[in-house]
């Protein structure tokens, strides 16, 4: 199905619809006033209610048409559609089942996500771009849509969860100012933005999808051997920039809300990584002159970011740090918590430098879990 849109003509029609609603509203007010002057010889209440509902329905139609128009325009501006003379066009496949404004929004979000993912990867991996947008234009589109769950899920699937921690490291800080106004800080800014998208997507995933994505992300940071120069310790830093430290209001709690299943699965996988080795590599690379401090000043602890994120999810924090003992729902198994709180003693004993980020992340998660003491669930409150 091909859609052609002349935006100027449609805007005039939308205005006509809204003008009609305004005239009807004015007439309704005048009728109500006339009844009042005559001391309501008959009750106008039914008329006033029905006419008000009808006027609102007309305005809602105008709003929906305008929203769909703006969606089509946005897709064209971002390279999904194309201009034909004065018309915006879109080719929508029949199997997309676009039949109304809601299904158009759903399809558009997924198409935009795929286009953004392709263009972003063209800047980080090379190759041809799906559109001719600049790097900043791609980033602007991702930022604009980051809270749209349908967009976020499709974006993560298109990029590949296993690639998330590498993409910011591949951003070229030598990009021209025409492509990117702030190339030096582009890697760190991208890592933070990917965290926003990941947060939105994770709230939509079921247990199976959460586990799958968590394993892919953990797998991407799991090789911290000397043989590869500890390259994946840098990916750990990217992950921590993605998930931790989002605190724009300065209240000490992560601003992002990740899905519970995703957080618990990712923390479980990240805990398996040799944190001593990754933190030793990270400490060794801190003295290296690297461009973006948003990444390279991050902790090398694989759990730092995910624990910080648990600070805004008390259910995930309790489930990970103090799960119920088998067969005893009101008794907490604190084995993991005890082990984590002693990690810093182990690092000291091995003379490995460690950062406050990992400890503050654990503190945030413990604080979140402790909120469950006020739970109405007796078992949770007991743990």
Short mmCIF file of C-alpha atoms in Angstrom, two decimals:
data_model
loop_
_atom_site.label_atom_id
_atom_site.label_comp_id
_atom_site.label_asym_id
_atom_site.label_seq_id
_atom_site.Cartn_x
_atom_site.Cartn_y
_atom_site.Cartn_z
CA UNK A 1 0.00 0.00 0.00
CA UNK A 2 1.37 3.37 -1.02
CA UNK A 3 0.43 6.51 0.90
CA UNK A 4 0.79 9.97 -0.62
CA UNK A 5 0.37 13.02 1.57
CA UNK A 6 0.18 16.69 0.67
CA UNK A 7 0.75 18.15 4.11
CA UNK A 8 -0.33 21.71 3.27
CA UNK A 9 -3.69 20.55 1.94
CA UNK A 10 -4.25 18.22 4.88
CA UNK A 11 -3.40 20.95 7.40
CA UNK A 12 -6.16 23.09 5.86
CA UNK A 13 -8.64 20.22 6.23
CA UNK A 14 -7.59 19.67 9.85
CA UNK A 15 -8.13 23.38 10.52
CA UNK A 16 -11.58 23.16 8.91
CA UNK A 17 -12.50 20.30 11.26
CA UNK A 18 -11.31 22.20 14.33
CA UNK A 19 -13.11 25.36 13.19
CA UNK A 20 -16.30 23.32 12.84
CA UNK A 21 -15.88 22.05 16.41
CA UNK A 22 -15.24 25.59 17.67
CA UNK A 23 -18.37 26.90 15.94
CA UNK A 24 -20.42 24.09 17.38
CA UNK A 25 -19.03 24.79 20.84
CA UNK A 26 -19.89 28.49 20.51
CA UNK A 27 -23.45 27.62 19.43
CA UNK A 28 -23.78 25.21 22.34
CA UNK A 29 -22.74 27.95 24.77
CA UNK A 30 -25.21 30.39 23.23
CA UNK A 31 -28.05 27.87 23.47
CA UNK A 32 -27.21 27.18 27.09
CA UNK A 33 -27.22 30.92 27.84
CA UNK A 34 -30.58 31.38 26.10
CA UNK A 35 -32.11 28.58 28.18
CA UNK A 36 -30.72 30.17 31.34
CA UNK A 37 -32.23 33.56 30.46
CA UNK A 38 -35.62 31.86 30.10
CA UNK A 39 -35.16 30.06 33.44
CA UNK A 40 -34.78 26.70 31.69
CA UNK A 41 -38.35 26.06 30.49
CA UNK A 42 -37.11 22.52 29.79
CA UNK A 43 -33.91 20.92 30.99
CA UNK A 44 -31.04 21.36 28.51
CA UNK A 45 -28.79 18.92 30.37
CA UNK A 46 -29.18 16.02 27.96
CA UNK A 47 -28.52 18.26 24.96
CA UNK A 48 -25.51 19.88 26.63
CA UNK A 49 -23.97 16.51 27.50
CA UNK A 50 -24.56 14.94 24.08
CA UNK A 51 -23.37 17.99 22.18
CA UNK A 52 -20.26 18.28 24.35
CA UNK A 53 -19.42 14.61 23.68
CA UNK A 54 -19.98 15.08 19.94
CA UNK A 55 -17.78 18.16 19.79
CA UNK A 56 -15.01 16.34 21.64
CA UNK A 57 -15.23 13.40 19.22
CA UNK A 58 -14.77 15.79 16.29
CA UNK A 59 -11.72 17.32 17.96
CA UNK A 60 -10.32 13.86 18.68
CA UNK A 61 -10.63 12.97 14.98
CA UNK A 62 -8.66 16.11 14.07
CA UNK A 63 -5.98 15.21 16.63
CA UNK A 64 -5.65 11.67 15.28
CA UNK A 65 -5.41 12.84 11.68
CA UNK A 66 -2.76 15.38 12.67
CA UNK A 67 -0.79 12.79 14.60
CA UNK A 68 -0.80 10.40 11.64
CA UNK A 69 0.23 13.24 9.32
CA UNK A 70 3.16 14.13 11.58
CA UNK A 71 4.18 10.47 11.74
CA UNK A 72 4.32 10.26 7.94
CA UNK A 73 6.29 13.52 7.74
CA UNK A 74 8.74 12.36 10.40
CA UNK A 75 9.35 9.05 8.62
CA UNK A 76 10.09 10.92 5.41
CA UNK A 77 12.44 13.35 7.11
CA UNK A 78 14.32 10.43 8.67
CA UNK A 79 14.73 8.54 5.43
CA UNK A 80 12.06 5.85 5.73
CA UNK A 81 9.80 7.47 3.11
CA UNK A 82 10.60 9.86 0.27
CA UNK A 83 9.28 13.01 -1.34
CA UNK A 84 7.54 12.98 -4.70
CA UNK A 85 7.12 16.59 -5.70
CA UNK A 86 5.14 18.23 -2.89
CA UNK A 87 3.93 14.91 -1.55
CA UNK A 88 5.30 12.80 1.29
CA UNK A 89 5.11 9.11 0.44
CA UNK A 90 5.29 5.82 2.30
CA UNK A 91 5.26 2.27 1.01
CA UNK A 92 3.59 0.11 3.65
CA UNK A 93 3.66 -3.66 3.09
CA UNK A 94 0.30 -5.41 3.20
CA UNK A 95 1.44 -7.75 5.98
CA UNK A 96 1.99 -4.72 8.25
CA UNK A 97 -1.80 -4.57 8.70
CA UNK A 98 -1.90 -0.79 9.03
CA UNK A 99 -5.61 0.00 9.28
CA UNK A 100 -5.83 2.96 11.68
CA UNK A 101 -3.74 5.59 13.46
CA UNK A 102 -2.66 3.21 16.22
CA UNK A 103 -1.41 0.52 13.85
CA UNK A 104 0.33 3.23 11.80
CA UNK A 105 2.15 4.41 14.93
CA UNK A 106 3.15 0.85 15.76
CA UNK A 107 4.51 0.16 12.28
CA UNK A 108 6.19 3.57 12.07
CA UNK A 109 7.99 3.08 15.39
CA UNK A 110 9.44 -0.22 14.24
CA UNK A 111 10.45 1.13 10.82
CA UNK A 112 12.12 4.16 12.39
CA UNK A 113 13.98 1.95 14.84
CA UNK A 114 15.31 -0.26 12.04
CA UNK A 115 16.43 2.78 10.03
CA UNK A 116 18.13 4.36 13.05
CA UNK A 117 19.87 1.11 13.92
CA UNK A 118 21.16 0.66 10.37
CA UNK A 119 22.41 4.23 10.09
CA UNK A 120 24.05 4.17 13.52
CA UNK A 121 25.91 1.00 12.66
CA UNK A 122 27.05 2.52 9.37
CA UNK A 123 28.85 5.18 11.41
CA UNK A 124 30.39 2.63 13.77
CA UNK A 125 31.06 -0.29 11.44
CA UNK A 126 31.36 1.42 8.08
CA UNK A 127 29.49 0.48 4.95
CA UNK A 128 26.59 2.12 3.15
CA UNK A 129 23.91 4.00 5.04
CA UNK A 130 20.19 3.41 4.69
CA UNK A 131 19.70 7.20 4.58
CA UNK A 132 21.95 10.24 4.10
CA UNK A 133 21.43 11.61 7.60
CA UNK A 134 24.31 12.98 9.64
CA UNK A 135 25.43 11.23 12.81
CA UNK A 136 23.76 13.93 14.93
CA UNK A 137 20.48 13.50 13.03
CA UNK A 138 20.51 9.76 13.73
CA UNK A 139 21.24 10.39 17.41
CA UNK A 140 18.45 12.98 17.56
CA UNK A 141 15.98 10.43 16.22
CA UNK A 142 17.06 7.79 18.74
CA UNK A 143 16.79 10.32 21.57
CA UNK A 144 13.36 11.44 20.40
CA UNK A 145 12.03 7.86 20.38
CA UNK A 146 13.91 6.35 23.34
CA UNK A 147 10.85 6.16 25.60
CA UNK A 148 8.69 4.50 22.92
CA UNK A 149 8.67 0.85 23.97
CA UNK A 150 7.80 -0.47 20.49
CA UNK A 151 10.65 1.53 19.00
CA UNK A 152 13.06 0.45 21.75
CA UNK A 153 12.35 -3.26 21.38
CA UNK A 154 12.84 -3.12 17.61
CA UNK A 155 15.99 -1.00 17.93
CA UNK A 156 17.67 -3.46 20.33
CA UNK A 157 16.71 -6.38 18.09
CA UNK A 158 18.03 -4.57 15.00
CA UNK A 159 21.33 -3.54 16.56
CA UNK A 160 21.81 -6.87 18.31
CA UNK A 161 22.09 -7.04 22.10
CA UNK A 162 25.53 -8.59 21.75
CA UNK A 163 26.76 -5.42 19.98
CA UNK A 164 25.52 -2.81 22.45
CA UNK A 165 28.71 -2.59 24.49
CA UNK A 166 30.96 -2.36 21.42
CA UNK A 167 29.09 0.26 19.38
CA UNK A 168 30.13 3.31 21.47
CA UNK A 169 33.77 2.17 21.32
CA UNK A 170 33.56 2.19 17.52
CA UNK A 171 32.30 5.77 17.28
CA UNK A 172 34.94 7.79 15.48
CA UNK A 173 35.93 10.87 17.45
CA UNK A 174 37.49 12.19 14.24
CA UNK A 175 34.07 12.76 12.62
CA UNK A 176 33.68 16.12 10.92
CA UNK A 177 31.69 18.88 12.60
CA UNK A 178 29.16 18.56 9.78
CA UNK A 179 28.45 15.01 10.92
CA UNK A 180 28.76 15.54 14.69
CA UNK A 181 29.01 18.77 16.66
CA UNK A 182 30.77 17.09 19.62
CA UNK A 183 32.75 14.11 18.30
CA UNK A 184 35.06 13.87 21.32
CA UNK A 185 32.19 13.15 23.69
CA UNK A 186 30.15 11.16 21.18
CA UNK A 187 31.10 7.67 22.50
CA UNK A 188 30.07 8.42 26.08
CA UNK A 189 26.92 10.25 25.06
CA UNK A 190 25.93 7.30 22.90
CA UNK A 191 26.52 4.82 25.74
CA UNK A 192 24.22 6.84 27.99
CA UNK A 193 21.56 7.06 25.26
CA UNK A 194 21.71 3.31 24.60
CA UNK A 195 21.01 2.82 28.30
CA UNK A 196 17.82 4.84 27.93
CA UNK A 197 16.68 2.69 25.01
CA UNK A 198 17.64 -0.54 26.76
CA UNK A 199 15.62 0.52 29.79
CA UNK A 200 12.49 1.12 27.72
CA UNK A 201 12.84 -2.17 25.87
CA UNK A 202 13.55 -4.25 28.98
CA UNK A 203 10.21 -3.37 30.54
CA UNK A 204 8.47 -5.09 27.60
CA UNK A 205 10.40 -8.37 27.67
CA UNK A 206 9.15 -11.55 29.26
CA UNK A 207 11.39 -13.85 31.28
CA UNK A 208 12.65 -15.76 28.24
CA UNK A 209 13.55 -12.65 26.24
CA UNK A 210 15.11 -10.99 29.30
CA UNK A 211 17.31 -14.02 29.87
CA UNK A 212 18.34 -14.18 26.21
CA UNK A 213 19.32 -10.49 26.03
CA UNK A 214 21.12 -10.65 29.37
CA UNK A 215 23.21 -13.61 28.24
CA UNK A 216 24.13 -11.86 24.99
CA UNK A 217 25.20 -8.69 26.76
CA UNK A 218 27.15 -10.61 29.40
CA UNK A 219 28.75 -12.68 26.67
CA UNK A 220 29.98 -9.53 24.97
CA UNK A 221 31.95 -8.52 28.08
CA UNK A 222 32.98 -11.96 29.32
CA UNK A 223 36.37 -12.38 27.68
CA UNK A 224 38.81 -10.38 29.80
CA UNK A 225 41.87 -12.53 29.17
CA UNK A 226 45.37 -11.11 28.83
CA UNK A 227 45.46 -12.59 25.35
CA UNK A 228 43.11 -9.95 23.95
CA UNK A 229 44.65 -7.15 25.98
CA UNK A 230 41.61 -6.84 28.20
CA UNK A 231 39.61 -5.23 25.41
CA UNK A 232 36.38 -6.41 26.93
CA UNK A 233 37.17 -4.61 30.17
CA UNK A 234 36.41 -1.52 28.10
CA UNK A 235 33.07 -3.02 27.15
CA UNK A 236 32.35 -3.48 30.85
CA UNK A 237 32.91 0.24 31.26
CA UNK A 238 30.48 0.90 28.42
CA UNK A 239 27.88 -1.30 30.10
CA UNK A 240 28.36 0.57 33.36
CA UNK A 241 27.96 3.90 31.54
CA UNK A 242 24.79 2.57 29.91
CA UNK A 243 23.14 1.35 33.09
CA UNK A 244 24.65 3.26 36.00
CA UNK A 245 24.95 6.89 37.05
CA UNK A 246 21.74 8.15 35.43
CA UNK A 247 20.84 10.62 38.17
CA UNK A 248 19.79 13.94 36.65
CA UNK A 249 17.90 15.06 39.76
CA UNK A 250 20.79 14.26 42.10
CA UNK A 251 18.71 12.20 44.54
CA UNK A 252 21.16 9.30 44.54
CA UNK A 253 18.72 6.95 42.78
CA UNK A 254 19.12 5.83 39.17
CA UNK A 255 16.61 7.62 36.92
CA UNK A 256 16.14 4.63 34.62
CA UNK A 257 13.58 1.93 35.31
CA UNK A 258 14.72 -1.40 33.87
CA UNK A 259 12.57 -4.50 33.84
CA UNK A 260 12.93 -6.73 36.90
CA UNK A 261 13.60 -9.95 34.97
CA UNK A 262 16.24 -8.31 32.82
CA UNK A 263 18.09 -6.84 35.82
CA UNK A 264 18.10 -10.10 37.76
CA UNK A 265 19.22 -12.12 34.72
CA UNK A 266 21.96 -9.66 33.76
CA UNK A 267 23.28 -9.42 37.32
CA UNK A 268 23.32 -13.21 37.58
CA UNK A 269 25.33 -13.48 34.36
CA UNK A 270 27.66 -10.57 35.21
CA UNK A 271 28.45 -12.10 38.59
CA UNK A 272 30.06 -15.05 36.79
CA UNK A 273 32.72 -12.80 35.23
CA UNK A 274 36.18 -12.67 36.79
CA UNK A 275 35.80 -9.26 38.41
CA UNK A 276 39.35 -9.23 39.76
CA UNK A 277 40.82 -9.57 36.30
CA UNK A 278 38.47 -7.04 34.70
CA UNK A 279 39.09 -4.48 37.43
CA UNK A 280 42.84 -5.00 37.23
CA UNK A 281 42.75 -4.35 33.48
CA UNK A 282 40.50 -1.34 33.97
CA UNK A 283 42.83 0.16 36.56
CA UNK A 284 45.80 -0.39 34.28
CA UNK A 285 44.10 1.48 31.45
CA UNK A 286 43.03 4.50 33.51
CA UNK A 287 46.37 6.13 32.89
CA UNK A 288 45.99 5.77 29.14
CA UNK A 289 45.06 8.93 27.25
CA UNK A 290 41.57 8.10 26.01
CA UNK A 291 39.05 10.60 24.72
CA UNK A 292 35.74 10.21 26.51
CA UNK A 293 35.74 10.20 30.29
CA UNK A 294 32.06 9.22 30.46
CA UNK A 295 33.29 5.74 29.50
CA UNK A 296 36.88 5.51 30.59
CA UNK A 297 36.31 6.75 34.13
CA UNK A 298 33.73 4.03 34.70
CA UNK A 299 34.33 1.13 37.03
CA UNK A 300 35.76 -2.11 35.69
CA UNK A 301 33.44 -4.05 37.99
CA UNK A 302 30.97 -6.00 35.79
CA UNK A 303 28.24 -5.55 38.41
CA UNK A 304 28.62 -1.82 39.09
CA UNK A 305 26.08 -0.53 36.59
CA UNK A 306 23.42 -3.20 37.00
CA UNK A 307 23.53 -2.89 40.80
CA UNK A 308 23.17 0.88 40.47
CA UNK A 309 20.15 0.31 38.21
CA UNK A 310 18.64 -1.96 40.86
CA UNK A 311 18.56 1.09 43.09
CA UNK A 312 15.40 2.01 41.18
CA UNK A 313 13.85 -1.46 41.23
CA UNK A 314 13.31 -2.80 44.72
CA UNK A 315 11.82 -6.07 43.46
CA UNK A 316 14.89 -6.86 41.36
CA UNK A 317 17.22 -5.84 44.19
CA UNK A 318 15.49 -8.10 46.72
CA UNK A 319 15.30 -11.00 44.29
CA UNK A 320 19.01 -10.78 43.45
CA UNK A 321 20.53 -9.90 46.82
CA UNK A 322 18.24 -11.78 49.19
CA UNK A 323 16.14 -14.40 47.38
CA UNK A 324 13.88 -16.60 49.45
CA UNK A 325 15.40 -19.82 50.72
CA UNK A 326 14.06 -22.90 49.02
CA UNK A 327 10.81 -23.89 50.70
CA UNK A 328 11.00 -20.93 53.11
CA UNK A 329 9.49 -17.88 51.37
CA UNK A 330 9.87 -15.64 54.45
CA UNK A 331 13.57 -16.43 55.01
CA UNK A 332 16.23 -14.66 52.97
CA UNK A 333 19.19 -16.49 51.50
CA UNK A 334 21.97 -13.94 52.09
CA UNK A 335 24.77 -16.04 50.61
CA UNK A 336 25.17 -13.76 47.60
CA UNK A 337 24.91 -10.57 49.64
CA UNK A 338 27.63 -11.78 52.01
CA UNK A 339 29.85 -12.68 49.09
CA UNK A 340 29.38 -9.31 47.38
CA UNK A 341 30.04 -7.27 50.51
CA UNK A 342 33.38 -9.05 50.92
CA UNK A 343 34.58 -8.50 47.36
CA UNK A 344 36.35 -5.28 48.28
CA UNK A 345 38.27 -7.04 51.05
CA UNK A 346 39.42 -9.56 48.48
CA UNK A 347 40.51 -6.79 46.10
CA UNK A 348 42.48 -5.10 48.84
CA UNK A 349 44.16 -8.37 49.74
CA UNK A 350 45.20 -8.83 46.11
CA UNK A 351 46.35 -5.18 45.86
CA UNK A 352 43.92 -4.48 43.05
CA UNK A 353 42.69 -0.91 42.69
CA UNK A 354 38.93 -0.59 42.97
CA UNK A 355 36.55 2.31 42.46
CA UNK A 356 33.69 3.57 44.60
CA UNK A 357 31.25 2.92 41.73
CA UNK A 358 30.92 -0.77 42.45
CA UNK A 359 30.46 -0.20 46.16
CA UNK A 360 27.95 2.64 45.64
CA UNK A 361 26.01 0.44 43.21
CA UNK A 362 25.77 -2.31 45.82
CA UNK A 363 24.75 0.25 48.43
CA UNK A 364 21.99 1.53 46.13
CA UNK A 365 20.70 -1.99 45.54
CA UNK A 366 20.72 -2.79 49.26
CA UNK A 367 18.81 0.44 49.97
CA UNK A 368 16.21 -0.48 47.36
CA UNK A 369 15.81 -4.01 48.70
CA UNK A 370 15.36 -2.66 52.23
CA UNK A 371 12.28 -0.75 51.06
CA UNK A 372 10.52 -4.09 50.89
CA UNK A 373 10.38 -4.07 54.69
CA UNK A 374 7.27 -1.96 54.23
CA UNK A 375 5.73 -4.44 51.77
CA UNK A 376 2.21 -5.71 52.33
CA UNK A 377 3.52 -9.13 51.31
CA UNK A 378 4.44 -10.90 54.56
CA UNK A 379 7.15 -13.07 52.96
CA UNK A 380 8.81 -10.07 51.30
CA UNK A 381 8.61 -8.02 54.46
CA UNK A 382 10.26 -10.80 56.45
CA UNK A 383 13.15 -11.11 54.04
#
